Amino acid sequence: MKKYFRIVIIVAVPVMLLGMLYMSRRSSGVVEVNSGFRVVMGTFSRVVVIARSQRAAQRCIEAAFDVQNRIEALMSDFRADSELSKVNRLAAQGPVPVSEMTFEVLQQSVHFSTLSEGAFDVTVGPLVDLWRKAGKMDVPPTDEALAEARRKVGSDKLILDEKNRTVRFAVAGMRVDLGGIGKGYAVDKAVEAMRKCGARGGLVDLGGNIRCFGRPPQDQERWRIGLQDPNVAPDEFGGTKPLLILALANESVATSGDYRRFVKVQGQKQSHIIDTATGQGANKLVSDTIIASDATTADALSTAVNVLGLEKGLALVERVSGAEAILIPAGKEAQLIFSRGARAYLVPSSEAARPDEK
Ligand code: AMP
Ligand code: MG
């Protein structure tokens, strides 16, 4: 009996150890596939997928790009045949029926407009057009032109009929511009598509609007996102040493600022983000980075906070559950300001040797 017991142990222990080894191999048996950059919505998009197999990962990558391309076809400003262009052409004459996705983005836009007391407002189009023209002509707009454009701006003039899924403008000459929210929305939909197709984890980066979820790359506890220093010019590869590195699990991050995109009018820099209260380019912050639970929220809040500036911007972020901000106020000395919980996402500089993203 004793002998039998010994044999069982001698056989069972190695079998158990082998089994555990096999299970641990199996549990780490995932691949990481990076799509590389593709052009979507006038910017670069990249997807990283953690999946069971190369084939599964590739399927998820294609699903993520498919939905981003569909959203671009619906919401592009530049395509005359997009649903958004149709809305902008026809909604002053009567209700225009739209797809579920376009309606959802518009509803979200109105929500963020209300939340930010108008700092975020997708009806900003007429002011964007005015400043674009001013940049081209190198002549600032007159007060009359600014006042005229501002009369066509305001989410209260955007009439959304949920029952019939239509959009109408209350005032002629209005124009919806989804530049401050559309990319975030596309990132959320891409993540949804990746999850549906079985990705164990992943990251979508559409022009700096990033969302990650699930299992991070091997040997890492979290997804690492490097934030660029807006005061350092990019090198010839378009990169810079990151200002700081964030460690994220299931969060999104978006940055707004005028350090890359602006027009110059008579030598004066005008941000592409417009303070609808004054009609002028936002100028209170060099940049602001928002961490939020989804990419639509991060995108909309980053634009809103850029308009609102330090105090009001932080107050807005505090009102949104799960949102945090890292701000760089305008001024000579670039200084980082953190919202209450933002530091919890920072990778200590001793561990920050290798950022993986952005
Ligand atoms: P982002 O880079 O996400 O901050 O978005 C900036 C873009 O949003 C601009 O290029 C405009 O297309 C649009 N935009 C400008 N000002 C506003 C605003 N106050 N509210 C919403 N969208 C805006
Ligand atoms: Mg934005």
Tab-separated table of C-alpha atoms and ligand atoms in Angstrom:
chain	number	residue	atom	x	y	z
A	1	MET	CA	0.000	0.000	0.000
A	2	LYS	CA	2.791	2.335	1.036
A	3	LYS	CA	4.696	1.491	-2.148
A	4	TYR	CA	1.618	2.095	-4.237
A	5	PHE	CA	1.231	5.502	-2.605
A	6	ARG	CA	4.838	6.406	-3.409
A	7	ILE	CA	4.364	5.418	-7.044
A	8	VAL	CA	1.250	7.550	-7.282
A	9	ILE	CA	3.150	10.503	-5.870
A	10	ILE	CA	6.155	9.932	-8.117
A	11	VAL	CA	3.894	9.804	-11.173
A	12	ALA	CA	1.383	12.428	-10.098
A	13	VAL	CA	3.764	15.198	-9.121
A	14	PRO	CA	5.580	15.448	-12.465
A	15	VAL	CA	2.267	15.080	-14.309
A	16	MET	CA	0.804	17.923	-12.226
A	17	LEU	CA	3.876	20.091	-12.814
A	18	LEU	CA	3.764	19.427	-16.529
A	19	GLY	CA	0.054	20.213	-16.530
A	20	MET	CA	0.644	23.532	-14.735
A	21	LEU	CA	3.402	24.405	-17.175
A	22	TYR	CA	1.095	23.567	-20.078
A	23	MET	CA	-1.747	25.642	-18.579
A	24	SER	CA	0.530	28.652	-18.023
A	25	ARG	CA	1.802	28.371	-21.616
A	26	ARG	CA	-1.781	28.124	-22.786
A	27	SER	CA	-2.908	31.087	-20.699
A	28	SER	CA	-0.159	33.255	-22.163
A	29	GLY	CA	-0.917	31.728	-25.547
A	30	VAL	CA	-1.966	34.958	-27.173
A	31	VAL	CA	-0.432	36.984	-29.947
A	32	GLU	CA	-0.011	40.740	-30.180
A	33	VAL	CA	-0.539	42.257	-33.629
A	34	ASN	CA	0.011	45.905	-34.525
A	35	SER	CA	-1.770	47.097	-37.662
A	36	GLY	CA	0.704	49.886	-38.413
A	37	PHE	CA	-0.658	53.284	-39.455
A	38	ARG	CA	-3.460	53.745	-41.974
A	39	VAL	CA	-5.070	57.031	-42.983
A	40	VAL	CA	-8.570	57.571	-41.564
A	41	MET	CA	-10.493	60.849	-41.078
A	42	GLY	CA	-7.581	62.869	-42.429
A	43	THR	CA	-5.190	61.533	-39.790
A	44	PHE	CA	-3.324	58.361	-38.824
A	45	SER	CA	-5.012	55.427	-37.181
A	46	ARG	CA	-3.410	52.404	-35.595
A	47	VAL	CA	-4.788	49.376	-33.843
A	48	VAL	CA	-3.062	46.888	-31.527
A	49	VAL	CA	-4.853	43.603	-30.839
A	50	ILE	CA	-4.148	40.882	-28.300
A	51	ALA	CA	-5.892	37.727	-29.499
A	52	ARG	CA	-5.780	33.957	-29.497
A	53	SER	CA	-4.206	33.641	-32.918
A	54	GLN	CA	-2.743	35.672	-35.716
A	55	ARG	CA	-5.883	35.079	-37.770
A	56	ALA	CA	-8.227	36.184	-34.992
A	57	ALA	CA	-6.118	39.319	-34.443
A	58	GLN	CA	-6.162	40.174	-38.144
A	59	ARG	CA	-9.957	39.776	-38.214
A	60	CYS	CA	-10.281	42.186	-35.297
A	61	ILE	CA	-7.971	44.713	-36.959
A	62	GLU	CA	-10.072	44.690	-40.122
A	63	ALA	CA	-13.285	45.025	-38.061
A	64	ALA	CA	-11.799	48.037	-36.251
A	65	PHE	CA	-10.811	49.778	-39.507
A	66	ASP	CA	-14.104	48.887	-41.188
A	67	VAL	CA	-16.127	50.760	-38.622
A	68	GLN	CA	-13.734	53.726	-38.608
A	69	ASN	CA	-14.053	53.971	-42.401
A	70	ARG	CA	-17.840	53.760	-42.162
A	71	ILE	CA	-17.893	56.591	-39.646
A	72	GLU	CA	-15.634	58.675	-41.866
A	73	ALA	CA	-18.001	58.128	-44.811
A	74	LEU	CA	-20.920	59.319	-42.663
A	75	MET	CA	-19.336	62.228	-40.844
A	76	SER	CA	-16.610	63.715	-43.019
A	77	ASP	CA	-16.687	67.453	-43.697
A	78	PHE	CA	-14.567	67.000	-46.755
A	79	ARG	CA	-16.789	64.549	-48.577
A	80	ALA	CA	-19.721	66.241	-50.260
A	81	ASP	CA	-21.590	62.907	-50.221
A	82	SER	CA	-21.267	62.308	-46.455
A	83	GLU	CA	-24.367	62.335	-44.296
A	84	LEU	CA	-22.966	65.269	-42.342
A	85	SER	CA	-22.464	67.311	-45.541
A	86	LYS	CA	-26.069	66.560	-46.467
A	87	VAL	CA	-27.244	67.731	-43.033
A	88	ASN	CA	-25.205	70.923	-43.396
A	89	ARG	CA	-26.671	71.563	-46.862
A	90	LEU	CA	-30.315	70.768	-46.134
A	91	ALA	CA	-31.165	70.928	-42.415
A	92	ALA	CA	-32.093	74.617	-42.489
A	93	GLN	CA	-34.840	73.797	-45.013
A	94	GLY	CA	-36.373	70.912	-43.067
A	95	PRO	CA	-35.702	67.767	-41.026
A	96	VAL	CA	-32.991	65.512	-42.514
A	97	PRO	CA	-33.131	61.776	-41.657
A	98	VAL	CA	-29.787	60.365	-40.495
A	99	SER	CA	-28.221	57.020	-39.536
A	100	GLU	CA	-28.191	55.762	-35.960
A	101	MET	CA	-24.495	56.559	-35.606
A	102	THR	CA	-24.748	60.151	-36.838
A	103	PHE	CA	-27.769	60.702	-34.582
A	104	GLU	CA	-25.912	59.243	-31.606
A	105	VAL	CA	-22.887	61.525	-32.130
A	106	LEU	CA	-25.168	64.549	-32.380
A	107	GLN	CA	-26.995	63.560	-29.186
A	108	GLN	CA	-23.670	63.109	-27.400
A	109	SER	CA	-22.537	66.477	-28.752
A	110	VAL	CA	-25.571	68.230	-27.316
A	111	HIS	CA	-24.992	66.423	-24.008
A	112	PHE	CA	-21.386	67.710	-23.798
A	113	SER	CA	-22.494	71.161	-24.844
A	114	THR	CA	-24.969	71.292	-21.963
A	115	LEU	CA	-22.418	69.825	-19.536
A	116	SER	CA	-19.760	72.387	-20.514
A	117	GLU	CA	-22.231	75.295	-20.660
A	118	GLY	CA	-21.542	75.779	-24.358
A	119	ALA	CA	-17.724	75.613	-24.269
A	120	PHE	CA	-18.016	72.474	-26.385
A	121	ASP	CA	-20.385	73.125	-29.270
A	122	VAL	CA	-20.460	71.296	-32.607
A	123	THR	CA	-22.473	74.114	-34.180
A	124	VAL	CA	-19.198	76.117	-34.090
A	125	GLY	CA	-18.904	75.620	-37.918
A	126	PRO	CA	-19.612	79.232	-39.022
A	127	LEU	CA	-16.868	80.515	-36.675
A	128	VAL	CA	-14.418	77.843	-37.845
A	129	ASP	CA	-15.111	78.888	-41.462
A	130	LEU	CA	-14.632	82.572	-40.632
A	131	TRP	CA	-11.218	81.981	-39.052
A	132	ARG	CA	-10.147	79.643	-41.859
A	133	LYS	CA	-10.933	82.406	-44.348
A	134	ALA	CA	-9.135	84.948	-42.150
A	135	GLY	CA	-6.045	82.708	-42.207
A	136	LYS	CA	-6.125	82.419	-45.984
A	137	MET	CA	-6.624	86.171	-46.543
A	138	ASP	CA	-4.393	87.163	-43.601
A	139	VAL	CA	-7.095	89.601	-42.481
A	140	PRO	CA	-8.880	89.171	-39.127
A	141	PRO	CA	-12.690	89.035	-39.268
A	142	THR	CA	-14.597	92.244	-38.547
A	143	ASP	CA	-16.710	92.541	-35.384
A	144	GLU	CA	-19.833	92.465	-37.574
A	145	ALA	CA	-18.731	89.249	-39.275
A	146	LEU	CA	-17.984	87.668	-35.877
A	147	ALA	CA	-21.361	88.749	-34.476
A	148	GLU	CA	-23.116	87.437	-37.608
A	149	ALA	CA	-21.348	84.047	-37.341
A	150	ARG	CA	-22.120	83.812	-33.622
A	151	ARG	CA	-25.830	84.208	-34.366
A	152	LYS	CA	-25.621	80.894	-36.244
A	153	VAL	CA	-23.877	79.083	-33.388
A	154	GLY	CA	-25.533	77.333	-30.431
A	155	SER	CA	-26.640	73.768	-29.727
A	156	ASP	CA	-30.091	75.092	-28.760
A	157	LYS	CA	-30.555	75.738	-32.493
A	158	LEU	CA	-29.801	72.110	-33.343
A	159	ILE	CA	-33.142	70.307	-33.319
A	160	LEU	CA	-32.874	66.540	-32.870
A	161	ASP	CA	-36.042	64.494	-33.287
A	162	GLU	CA	-35.391	61.142	-31.608
A	163	LYS	CA	-38.632	59.494	-32.766
A	164	ASN	CA	-38.066	60.181	-36.457
A	165	ARG	CA	-34.230	60.266	-36.169
A	166	THR	CA	-33.957	63.587	-37.985
A	167	VAL	CA	-31.851	66.733	-37.644
A	168	ARG	CA	-32.989	70.273	-38.314
A	169	PHE	CA	-31.332	73.694	-38.020
A	170	ALA	CA	-33.358	76.509	-36.470
A	171	VAL	CA	-31.284	79.167	-38.285
A	172	ALA	CA	-30.083	79.324	-41.898
A	173	GLY	CA	-26.297	79.232	-42.388
A	174	MET	CA	-25.620	76.868	-39.482
A	175	ARG	CA	-22.891	74.253	-39.879
A	176	VAL	CA	-22.129	71.269	-37.674
A	177	ASP	CA	-18.417	70.487	-37.259
A	178	LEU	CA	-17.655	67.144	-35.595
A	179	GLY	CA	-13.884	67.759	-35.480
A	180	GLY	CA	-13.936	67.860	-31.666
A	181	ILE	CA	-15.794	64.573	-31.034
A	182	GLY	CA	-15.989	62.384	-34.165
A	183	LYS	CA	-12.598	60.714	-33.767
A	184	GLY	CA	-13.287	59.782	-30.165
A	185	TYR	CA	-16.620	58.292	-31.226
A	186	ALA	CA	-14.912	56.291	-33.998
A	187	VAL	CA	-12.387	54.945	-31.462
A	188	ASP	CA	-15.201	53.774	-29.170
A	189	LYS	CA	-16.940	52.018	-32.047
A	190	ALA	CA	-13.666	50.398	-33.152
A	191	VAL	CA	-13.097	49.040	-29.621
A	192	GLU	CA	-16.672	47.733	-29.586
A	193	ALA	CA	-16.033	45.925	-32.891
A	194	MET	CA	-12.768	44.429	-31.590
A	195	ARG	CA	-14.438	43.146	-28.434
A	196	LYS	CA	-17.250	41.619	-30.473
A	197	CYS	CA	-14.814	39.735	-32.640
A	198	GLY	CA	-13.128	38.211	-29.608
A	199	ALA	CA	-10.068	40.369	-28.912
A	200	ARG	CA	-8.670	39.698	-25.432
A	201	GLY	CA	-7.246	43.172	-25.281
A	202	GLY	CA	-6.380	46.036	-27.549
A	203	LEU	CA	-5.664	49.655	-28.242
A	204	VAL	CA	-7.003	52.033	-30.886
A	205	ASP	CA	-5.199	55.291	-31.655
A	206	LEU	CA	-6.925	57.639	-34.080
A	207	GLY	CA	-4.947	60.862	-34.369
A	208	GLY	CA	-4.006	60.772	-30.679
A	209	ASN	CA	-7.477	59.759	-29.474
A	210	ILE	CA	-6.606	56.539	-27.690
A	211	ARG	CA	-8.627	53.850	-25.955
A	212	CYS	CA	-7.259	50.627	-24.514
A	213	PHE	CA	-8.958	47.634	-22.979
A	214	GLY	CA	-8.403	44.182	-21.568
A	215	ARG	CA	-5.162	42.348	-21.626
A	216	PRO	CA	-2.083	44.564	-22.136
A	217	PRO	CA	0.976	43.485	-24.145
A	218	GLN	CA	3.056	40.681	-22.645
A	219	ASP	CA	5.300	41.503	-19.666
A	220	GLN	CA	3.270	44.611	-18.887
A	221	GLU	CA	0.673	45.176	-16.244
A	222	ARG	CA	-0.920	48.049	-18.093
A	223	TRP	CA	-0.989	49.810	-21.438
A	224	ARG	CA	1.618	52.564	-21.541
A	225	ILE	CA	0.876	55.817	-23.341
A	226	GLY	CA	3.542	58.500	-23.762
A	227	LEU	CA	2.377	62.130	-23.858
A	228	GLN	CA	4.278	64.470	-26.111
A	229	ASP	CA	5.729	67.703	-24.818
A	230	PRO	CA	3.900	70.479	-26.719
A	231	ASN	CA	6.870	72.810	-26.249
A	232	VAL	CA	9.338	70.509	-27.981
A	233	ALA	CA	9.355	70.436	-31.780
A	234	PRO	CA	9.014	66.911	-33.176
A	235	ASP	CA	12.060	65.325	-34.808
A	236	GLU	CA	12.106	64.320	-38.478
A	237	PHE	CA	10.171	61.162	-37.617
A	238	GLY	CA	7.398	63.238	-36.013
A	239	GLY	CA	8.284	62.075	-32.507
A	240	THR	CA	9.681	63.616	-29.333
A	241	LYS	CA	10.797	62.289	-25.991
A	242	PRO	CA	7.569	61.954	-24.013
A	243	LEU	CA	6.783	64.501	-21.350
A	244	LEU	CA	5.299	61.774	-19.190
A	245	ILE	CA	3.952	58.267	-19.478
A	246	LEU	CA	0.521	57.086	-18.468
A	247	ALA	CA	-0.355	53.521	-17.460
A	248	LEU	CA	-3.922	52.685	-18.470
A	249	ALA	CA	-6.117	49.590	-18.167
A	250	ASN	CA	-9.577	50.251	-19.595
A	251	GLU	CA	-9.444	53.977	-20.190
A	252	SER	CA	-9.224	56.542	-22.964
A	253	VAL	CA	-6.997	59.543	-23.399
A	254	ALA	CA	-7.220	62.586	-25.685
A	255	THR	CA	-5.194	65.788	-25.959
A	256	SER	CA	-6.256	69.186	-27.321
A	257	GLY	CA	-4.026	72.139	-27.975
A	258	ASP	CA	-2.967	74.704	-30.496
A	259	TYR	CA	0.677	73.590	-30.731
A	260	ARG	CA	0.191	71.678	-33.985
A	261	ARG	CA	-2.983	73.049	-35.547
A	262	PHE	CA	-3.557	76.770	-35.808
A	263	VAL	CA	-3.789	79.554	-38.373
A	264	LYS	CA	-1.734	82.719	-38.319
A	265	VAL	CA	-3.542	85.974	-38.981
A	266	GLN	CA	-1.234	88.988	-39.262
A	267	GLY	CA	1.414	87.112	-37.314
A	268	GLN	CA	-1.000	86.188	-34.519
A	269	LYS	CA	-1.545	82.538	-33.759
A	270	GLN	CA	-5.226	81.544	-33.755
A	271	SER	CA	-6.114	78.165	-32.311
A	272	HIS	CA	-8.323	75.832	-34.351
A	273	ILE	CA	-10.411	75.513	-31.172
A	274	ILE	CA	-12.860	78.367	-30.811
A	275	ASP	CA	-14.316	79.943	-27.727
A	276	THR	CA	-17.910	80.354	-28.868
A	277	ALA	CA	-18.510	82.902	-26.087
A	278	THR	CA	-16.128	85.377	-27.741
A	279	GLY	CA	-15.777	84.001	-31.278
A	280	GLN	CA	-11.965	84.039	-30.823
A	281	GLY	CA	-9.457	81.186	-30.776
A	282	ALA	CA	-9.077	79.502	-27.386
A	283	ASN	CA	-5.887	80.715	-25.718
A	284	LYS	CA	-5.954	79.780	-22.049
A	285	LEU	CA	-4.077	76.477	-22.277
A	286	VAL	CA	-1.112	75.279	-24.314
A	287	SER	CA	-2.567	71.810	-24.102
A	288	ASP	CA	-4.847	69.633	-22.033
A	289	THR	CA	-4.991	65.874	-21.774
A	290	ILE	CA	-8.100	64.126	-20.559
A	291	ILE	CA	-8.338	60.584	-19.234
A	292	ALA	CA	-11.883	59.193	-19.290
A	293	SER	CA	-13.726	55.912	-19.374
A	294	ASP	CA	-14.556	56.227	-23.075
A	295	ALA	CA	-12.976	57.990	-26.020
A	296	THR	CA	-16.021	60.104	-26.949
A	297	THR	CA	-15.958	61.663	-23.470
A	298	ALA	CA	-12.171	62.168	-23.540
A	299	ASP	CA	-12.364	63.834	-26.984
A	300	ALA	CA	-15.275	66.168	-26.187
A	301	LEU	CA	-13.903	67.095	-22.751
A	302	SER	CA	-10.425	67.809	-24.110
A	303	THR	CA	-11.878	70.358	-26.537
A	304	ALA	CA	-14.188	71.853	-23.875
A	305	VAL	CA	-11.426	72.138	-21.252
A	306	ASN	CA	-9.155	73.804	-23.822
A	307	VAL	CA	-11.780	76.538	-24.177
A	308	LEU	CA	-12.545	76.815	-20.456
A	309	GLY	CA	-8.977	77.070	-19.149
A	310	LEU	CA	-7.584	76.056	-15.790
A	311	GLU	CA	-10.223	76.621	-13.078
A	312	LYS	CA	-13.392	76.101	-15.061
A	313	GLY	CA	-11.798	73.238	-16.984
A	314	LEU	CA	-10.847	71.390	-13.797
A	315	ALA	CA	-14.324	72.045	-12.385
A	316	LEU	CA	-15.870	70.464	-15.498
A	317	VAL	CA	-13.625	67.398	-15.245
A	318	GLU	CA	-14.558	66.967	-11.575
A	319	ARG	CA	-18.217	66.799	-12.605
A	320	VAL	CA	-17.609	63.806	-14.892
A	321	SER	CA	-17.221	60.512	-13.085
A	322	GLY	CA	-13.926	58.771	-13.911
A	323	ALA	CA	-12.474	61.766	-15.759
A	324	GLU	CA	-9.061	63.279	-14.959
A	325	ALA	CA	-7.010	66.031	-16.574
A	326	ILE	CA	-3.395	67.085	-17.048
A	327	LEU	CA	-3.174	70.722	-18.105
A	328	ILE	CA	-0.424	72.989	-19.370
A	329	PRO	CA	-1.549	76.611	-18.927
A	330	ALA	CA	-0.462	79.253	-21.432
A	331	GLY	CA	2.495	81.325	-20.249
A	332	LYS	CA	6.259	81.253	-20.399
A	333	GLU	CA	6.909	78.608	-17.778
A	334	ALA	CA	5.214	75.434	-18.898
A	335	GLN	CA	3.916	73.866	-15.735
A	336	LEU	CA	1.843	70.733	-15.424
A	337	ILE	CA	-1.386	70.922	-13.449
A	338	PHE	CA	-3.074	67.674	-12.421
A	339	SER	CA	-6.685	67.036	-11.473
A	340	ARG	CA	-7.205	65.284	-8.170
A	341	GLY	CA	-6.840	61.673	-9.355
A	342	ALA	CA	-4.619	62.173	-12.427
A	343	ARG	CA	-1.290	61.368	-10.765
A	344	ALA	CA	-2.487	57.835	-10.085
A	345	TYR	CA	-2.072	57.157	-13.837
A	346	LEU	CA	1.556	58.320	-14.043
A	347	VAL	CA	4.354	55.836	-14.535
A	348	PRO	CA	7.172	56.796	-12.126
A	349	SER	CA	10.099	58.251	-14.095
A	350	SER	CA	12.355	55.409	-12.865
A	351	GLU	CA	10.114	52.937	-14.737
A	352	ALA	CA	9.478	55.153	-17.713
A	353	ALA	CA	12.342	53.902	-19.839
A	354	ARG	CA	10.155	52.384	-22.558
A	355	PRO	CA	6.817	53.922	-23.558
A	356	ASP	CA	4.947	51.728	-25.981
A	357	GLU	CA	2.457	54.023	-27.575
A	358	LYS	CA	1.915	57.496	-29.021
B	1	AMP	P1	-9.876	68.669	-30.794
B	1	AMP	O1	-8.596	68.549	-31.517
B	1	AMP	O2	-10.537	67.366	-30.430
B	1	AMP	O3	-9.821	69.581	-29.622
B	1	AMP	O4	-10.936	69.288	-31.826
B	1	AMP	C1	-10.725	70.522	-32.455
B	1	AMP	C2	-11.694	70.651	-33.588
B	1	AMP	O5	-13.029	70.747	-33.068
B	1	AMP	C3	-11.489	71.905	-34.418
B	1	AMP	O6	-10.576	71.693	-35.453
B	1	AMP	C4	-12.899	72.178	-34.918
B	1	AMP	O7	-13.175	71.344	-36.022
B	1	AMP	C5	-13.775	71.737	-33.751
B	1	AMP	N1	-14.028	72.806	-32.756
B	1	AMP	C6	-13.431	74.035	-32.652
B	1	AMP	N2	-13.907	74.705	-31.594
B	1	AMP	C7	-14.839	73.895	-31.011
B	1	AMP	C8	-15.704	74.033	-29.889
B	1	AMP	N3	-15.696	75.133	-29.126
B	1	AMP	N4	-16.552	73.001	-29.609
B	1	AMP	C9	-16.561	71.881	-30.374
B	1	AMP	N5	-15.777	71.692	-31.441
B	1	AMP	C10	-14.915	72.669	-31.763
B	2	MG	MG	-11.812	66.857	-28.915
